[in-house]
Tab-separated table of N, CA and C in Angstrom:
chain	number	residue	atom	x	y	z
A	219	MET	N	0.931	-1.163	-0.124
A	219	MET	CA	0.158	-0.094	-0.005
A	219	MET	C	1.107	1.238	0.020
A	220	ARG	N	0.681	2.298	-0.878
A	220	ARG	CA	1.125	3.573	-1.102
A	220	ARG	C	1.274	4.278	0.368
A	221	LYS	N	2.454	4.840	0.824
A	221	LYS	CA	2.373	5.860	2.054
A	221	LYS	C	2.568	7.200	1.547
A	222	PHE	N	1.766	8.109	2.076
A	222	PHE	CA	1.786	9.278	1.222
A	222	PHE	C	2.800	10.460	2.119
A	223	PHE	N	3.916	11.256	1.857
A	223	PHE	CA	4.643	11.520	2.567
A	223	PHE	C	4.193	13.342	2.712
A	224	THR	N	3.918	13.683	3.697
A	224	THR	CA	4.090	15.520	3.997
A	224	THR	C	5.335	16.036	3.505
A	225	LEU	N	4.891	16.867	2.655
A	225	LEU	CA	5.914	17.724	2.074
A	225	LEU	C	6.224	19.274	2.924
A	226	ALA	N	4.844	19.879	3.098
A	226	ALA	CA	5.056	20.943	3.949
A	226	ALA	C	3.768	20.651	5.007
A	227	GLU	N	3.780	21.655	6.293
A	227	GLU	CA	2.770	21.771	7.107
A	227	GLU	C	1.724	22.920	6.755
A	228	PRO	N	0.541	22.335	6.619
A	228	PRO	CA	-0.764	23.070	6.187
A	228	PRO	C	-0.779	24.175	7.021
A	229	ILE	N	-1.259	25.289	6.193
A	229	ILE	CA	-1.215	26.876	6.631
A	229	ILE	C	-2.218	27.278	6.719
A	230	ASP	N	-2.693	27.775	7.840
A	230	ASP	CA	-4.136	28.409	7.898
A	230	ASP	C	-4.371	29.699	7.036
A	231	MET	N	-4.766	29.784	6.209
A	231	MET	CA	-4.714	31.520	5.170
A	231	MET	C	-6.291	32.236	5.142
A	232	SER	N	-6.886	31.951	6.075
A	232	SER	CA	-7.943	32.308	6.292
A	232	SER	C	-8.391	33.999	6.315
A	233	ASN	N	-6.966	35.050	6.566
A	233	ASN	CA	-7.045	36.052	6.378
A	233	ASN	C	-6.489	36.550	5.102
A	234	GLY	N	-6.441	35.911	4.323
A	234	GLY	CA	-6.028	36.545	2.718
A	234	GLY	C	-4.684	36.830	3.062
A	235	PHE	N	-4.434	37.763	2.171
A	235	PHE	CA	-2.960	38.234	1.649
A	235	PHE	C	-2.189	38.645	2.958
A	236	LYS	N	-2.450	38.996	4.127
A	236	LYS	CA	-1.842	39.192	5.251
A	236	LYS	C	-1.453	37.928	5.499
A	237	ASP	N	-1.912	36.645	5.683
A	237	ASP	CA	-1.337	35.408	5.623
A	237	ASP	C	-0.031	35.089	4.507
A	238	PHE	N	-0.594	35.637	3.903
A	238	PHE	CA	0.097	35.083	2.598
A	238	PHE	C	1.617	36.243	2.527
A	239	PHE	N	1.450	36.941	3.218
A	239	PHE	CA	2.635	37.868	2.997
A	239	PHE	C	3.448	37.644	4.087
A	240	ASP	N	3.025	37.064	5.082
A	240	ASP	CA	3.906	36.370	6.627
A	240	ASP	C	4.326	35.463	5.928
A	241	THR	N	3.720	34.445	5.215
A	241	THR	CA	4.459	33.157	4.927
A	241	THR	C	5.837	33.540	3.859
A	242	ILE	N	5.519	34.575	3.008
A	242	ILE	CA	6.933	34.505	2.418
A	242	ILE	C	7.992	35.385	2.905
A	243	GLY	N	7.352	36.215	4.006
A	243	GLY	CA	8.094	36.981	4.663
A	243	GLY	C	8.239	38.764	3.859
A	244	LEU	N	7.027	38.893	3.316
A	244	LEU	CA	7.205	40.154	3.041
A	244	LEU	C	5.935	41.029	3.623
A	245	THR	N	5.970	42.269	3.696
A	245	THR	CA	4.838	43.270	3.689
A	245	THR	C	4.389	44.021	2.657
A	246	GLY	N	3.086	44.407	2.511
A	246	GLY	CA	2.432	44.519	1.147
A	246	GLY	C	3.375	45.887	0.642
A	247	GLY	N	4.036	46.678	1.543
A	247	GLY	CA	4.815	47.661	0.955
A	247	GLY	C	6.182	47.046	0.709
A	248	GLY	N	7.291	45.792	1.075
A	248	GLY	CA	7.869	45.324	0.767
A	248	GLY	C	7.994	44.619	-0.867
A	249	LEU	N	6.349	44.343	-0.708
A	249	LEU	CA	6.494	43.652	-1.933
A	249	LEU	C	6.257	44.771	-3.004
A	250	VAL	N	5.373	45.876	-2.741
A	250	VAL	CA	5.427	46.652	-3.647
A	250	VAL	C	6.903	47.499	-4.020
A	251	THR	N	7.925	47.546	-3.132
A	251	THR	CA	8.996	48.221	-3.157
A	251	THR	C	9.744	46.984	-4.174
A	252	LYS	N	9.856	45.708	-4.167
A	252	LYS	CA	10.464	44.487	-4.794
A	252	LYS	C	9.865	44.937	-6.634
A	253	GLY	N	8.583	45.380	-6.374
A	253	GLY	CA	7.937	45.161	-7.767
A	253	GLY	C	8.270	46.569	-8.687
A	254	ILE	N	8.492	47.896	-7.767
A	254	ILE	CA	9.175	48.647	-8.466
A	254	ILE	C	10.302	48.679	-8.559
A	255	ALA	N	11.446	47.755	-8.098
A	255	ALA	CA	12.838	47.694	-8.367
A	255	ALA	C	12.532	46.674	-9.659
A	256	ALA	N	11.833	45.703	-9.753
A	256	ALA	CA	11.941	45.071	-11.128
A	256	ALA	C	11.494	46.035	-12.360
A	257	VAL	N	10.830	46.876	-12.225
A	257	VAL	CA	10.184	47.367	-13.265
A	257	VAL	C	11.527	48.809	-13.660
A	258	ILE	N	12.287	49.398	-12.600
A	258	ILE	CA	13.207	49.993	-12.927
A	258	ILE	C	14.501	49.010	-13.548
A	259	ALA	N	14.937	47.863	-12.967
A	259	ALA	CA	15.451	46.945	-13.928
A	259	ALA	C	15.408	46.722	-15.138
A	260	VAL	N	14.149	46.323	-15.553
A	260	VAL	CA	13.753	46.042	-16.801
A	260	VAL	C	13.703	47.194	-17.719
A	261	ILE	N	13.793	48.757	-17.262
A	261	ILE	CA	13.988	50.180	-17.703
A	261	ILE	C	15.572	49.873	-18.236
A	262	ALA	N	16.153	49.753	-17.000
A	262	ALA	CA	17.924	50.064	-17.157
A	262	ALA	C	18.332	49.077	-18.217
A	263	VAL	N	17.743	47.635	-18.560
A	263	VAL	CA	18.352	46.921	-19.265
A	263	VAL	C	17.591	47.259	-20.812
A	264	ARG	N	16.533	47.980	-20.987
A	264	ARG	CA	16.169	48.014	-22.253
A	264	ARG	C	17.075	49.271	-22.656
A	265	MET	N	17.404	50.143	-21.668
A	265	MET	CA	18.070	51.119	-22.044
A	265	MET	C	19.526	50.839	-22.538
A	266	LEU	N	20.305	49.740	-21.799
A	266	LEU	CA	21.426	49.161	-22.637
A	266	LEU	C	21.254	48.608	-23.759
A	267	LEU	N	20.285	47.819	-24.020
A	267	LEU	CA	20.020	47.303	-25.253
A	267	LEU	C	19.552	48.144	-26.800
A	268	GLN	N	19.512	49.618	-25.893
A	268	GLN	CA	19.081	50.345	-27.225
A	268	GLN	C	20.495	51.456	-27.093
A	269	LEU	N	21.049	51.221	-27.204
A	269	LEU	CA	22.585	52.160	-27.497
A	269	LEU	C	22.955	52.647	-28.978
A	270	SER	N	23.325	53.787	-28.852
A	270	SER	CA	23.728	53.866	-30.111
A	270	SER	C	24.891	53.702	-30.637
A	271	ASN	N	25.119	53.820	-32.037
A	271	ASN	CA	26.540	53.636	-33.055
A	271	ASN	C	27.668	54.760	-32.588
A	272	ASP	N	26.839	55.875	-31.944
A	272	ASP	CA	27.586	57.240	-31.966
A	272	ASP	C	28.660	56.819	-30.527
A	273	PRO	N	29.774	56.934	-30.539
A	273	PRO	CA	30.657	56.480	-28.845
A	273	PRO	C	30.067	57.291	-28.287
A	274	LYS	N	30.081	58.852	-28.151
A	274	LYS	CA	30.236	59.391	-27.340
A	274	LYS	C	28.755	59.478	-26.633
A	275	GLY	N	27.912	59.485	-27.584
A	275	GLY	CA	26.442	59.235	-27.154
A	275	GLY	C	26.231	58.039	-26.375
A	276	ALA	N	26.534	56.672	-26.869
A	276	ALA	CA	26.579	55.286	-26.700
A	276	ALA	C	27.240	55.274	-24.764
A	277	LEU	N	28.407	56.002	-24.737
A	277	LEU	CA	29.147	56.132	-23.369
A	277	LEU	C	27.834	56.855	-22.386
A	278	ARG	N	27.488	57.764	-22.757
A	278	ARG	CA	26.510	58.659	-22.258
A	278	ARG	C	25.224	58.095	-21.711
A	279	LYS	N	24.703	57.362	-22.654
A	279	LYS	CA	23.211	56.465	-22.579
A	279	LYS	C	23.959	55.520	-21.748
A	280	GLY	N	25.035	54.524	-21.718
A	280	GLY	CA	25.059	53.592	-21.238
A	280	GLY	C	25.862	53.863	-19.475
A	281	SER	N	26.280	54.773	-19.240
A	281	SER	CA	26.560	55.051	-18.127
A	281	SER	C	25.109	55.508	-17.550
A	282	MET	N	24.123	55.811	-18.067
A	282	MET	CA	23.118	56.415	-17.525
A	282	MET	C	21.972	54.866	-17.105
A	283	ALA	N	22.417	53.952	-18.065
A	283	ALA	CA	21.523	52.663	-17.812
A	283	ALA	C	22.457	52.113	-16.407
A	284	ILE	N	23.731	51.970	-16.805
A	284	ILE	CA	24.494	51.657	-15.197
A	284	ILE	C	23.890	51.962	-14.342
A	285	GLY	N	23.773	53.501	-14.147
A	285	GLY	CA	23.288	53.765	-12.908
A	285	GLY	C	21.803	53.285	-12.566
A	286	THR	N	21.068	53.629	-13.633
A	286	THR	CA	20.006	53.497	-13.086
A	286	THR	C	19.452	51.763	-12.699
A	287	LEU	N	20.501	51.059	-13.468
A	287	LEU	CA	20.406	49.402	-12.573
A	287	LEU	C	20.940	49.584	-11.396
A	288	PHE	N	21.755	49.977	-10.843
A	288	PHE	CA	22.394	50.620	-9.853
A	288	PHE	C	21.308	50.686	-8.414
A	289	VAL	N	20.307	51.566	-9.154
A	289	VAL	CA	19.515	52.417	-8.503
A	289	VAL	C	18.513	50.868	-8.036
A	290	ALA	N	18.026	50.502	-9.050
A	290	ALA	CA	17.251	49.417	-9.032
A	290	ALA	C	17.724	48.298	-8.118
A	291	VAL	N	19.086	48.018	-7.924
A	291	VAL	CA	19.736	46.799	-7.298
A	291	VAL	C	19.638	47.385	-5.909
A	292	VAL	N	20.162	48.772	-5.564
A	292	VAL	CA	20.062	49.091	-4.300
A	292	VAL	C	18.381	49.080	-3.892
A	293	LEU	N	17.582	49.486	-4.513
A	293	LEU	CA	15.940	49.735	-4.010
A	293	LEU	C	15.726	47.901	-3.550
A	294	ALA	N	16.074	47.308	-4.585
A	294	ALA	CA	15.779	45.639	-4.311
A	294	ALA	C	16.171	45.427	-2.942
A	295	LEU	N	17.410	45.686	-2.766
A	295	LEU	CA	17.947	44.941	-1.413
A	295	LEU	C	17.743	45.585	-0.330
A	296	TYR	N	17.564	46.922	-0.587
A	296	TYR	CA	17.524	48.172	1.065
A	296	TYR	C	16.185	49.028	0.946
A	297	GLY	N	15.403	48.947	-0.139
A	297	GLY	CA	14.045	49.616	-0.339
A	297	GLY	C	13.410	49.385	1.051
A	298	ASP	N	13.067	48.466	1.774
A	298	ASP	CA	11.847	48.075	2.583
A	298	ASP	C	12.717	48.855	4.162
A	299	THR	N	14.101	48.931	4.111
A	299	THR	CA	14.499	49.685	5.227
A	299	THR	C	14.340	51.130	4.915
A	300	LEU	N	14.984	51.753	3.477
A	300	LEU	CA	14.602	52.822	3.352
A	300	LEU	C	13.332	53.589	3.601
A	301	PHE	N	12.170	52.821	3.487
A	301	PHE	CA	10.664	53.586	2.989
A	301	PHE	C	10.130	53.052	4.758
A	302	SER	N	10.749	52.071	5.216
A	302	SER	CA	10.000	52.001	6.745
A	302	SER	C	10.254	53.205	7.604
A	303	THR	N	11.630	54.500	7.158
A	303	THR	CA	11.694	55.255	7.846
A	303	THR	C	10.458	56.417	7.902
A	304	VAL	N	10.320	56.657	6.353
A	304	VAL	CA	9.123	57.299	5.948
A	304	VAL	C	7.965	56.839	6.179
A	305	THR	N	7.684	55.886	6.286
A	305	THR	CA	6.026	55.437	6.915
A	305	THR	C	5.704	55.345	7.994
A	306	THR	N	6.877	55.548	9.182
A	306	THR	CA	6.834	55.296	10.395
A	306	THR	C	6.782	56.606	11.214
A	307	ALA	N	5.101	56.573	11.653
A	307	ALA	CA	5.203	57.920	11.973
A	307	ALA	C	5.057	57.994	13.658
A	308	LYS	N	5.525	59.334	14.507
A	308	LYS	CA	5.430	58.988	15.335
A	308	LYS	C	4.425	59.903	16.143
A	309	GLN	N	3.629	59.442	17.153
A	309	GLN	CA	2.483	60.398	17.788
A	309	GLN	C	2.965	60.756	19.036
């Protein structure tokens, strides 16, 4: 007879998205920050792929694209920490 193995413990997600975000370790704001960083990274890669044949213009546009990609990486890594200081209000 077959014996079934439990791969994961069942989780009660009756509270909806809050439970889901708690299981993946993100808050709603953290997920939005990661999404914004992903969109900025896609824009930076698109900028890199559209470089012109002019060396001076390509250098300028390439450096802007690398800077944009750097901003996206910093936002993805530290965005939740950066924005937590803005959204935490003292009473």
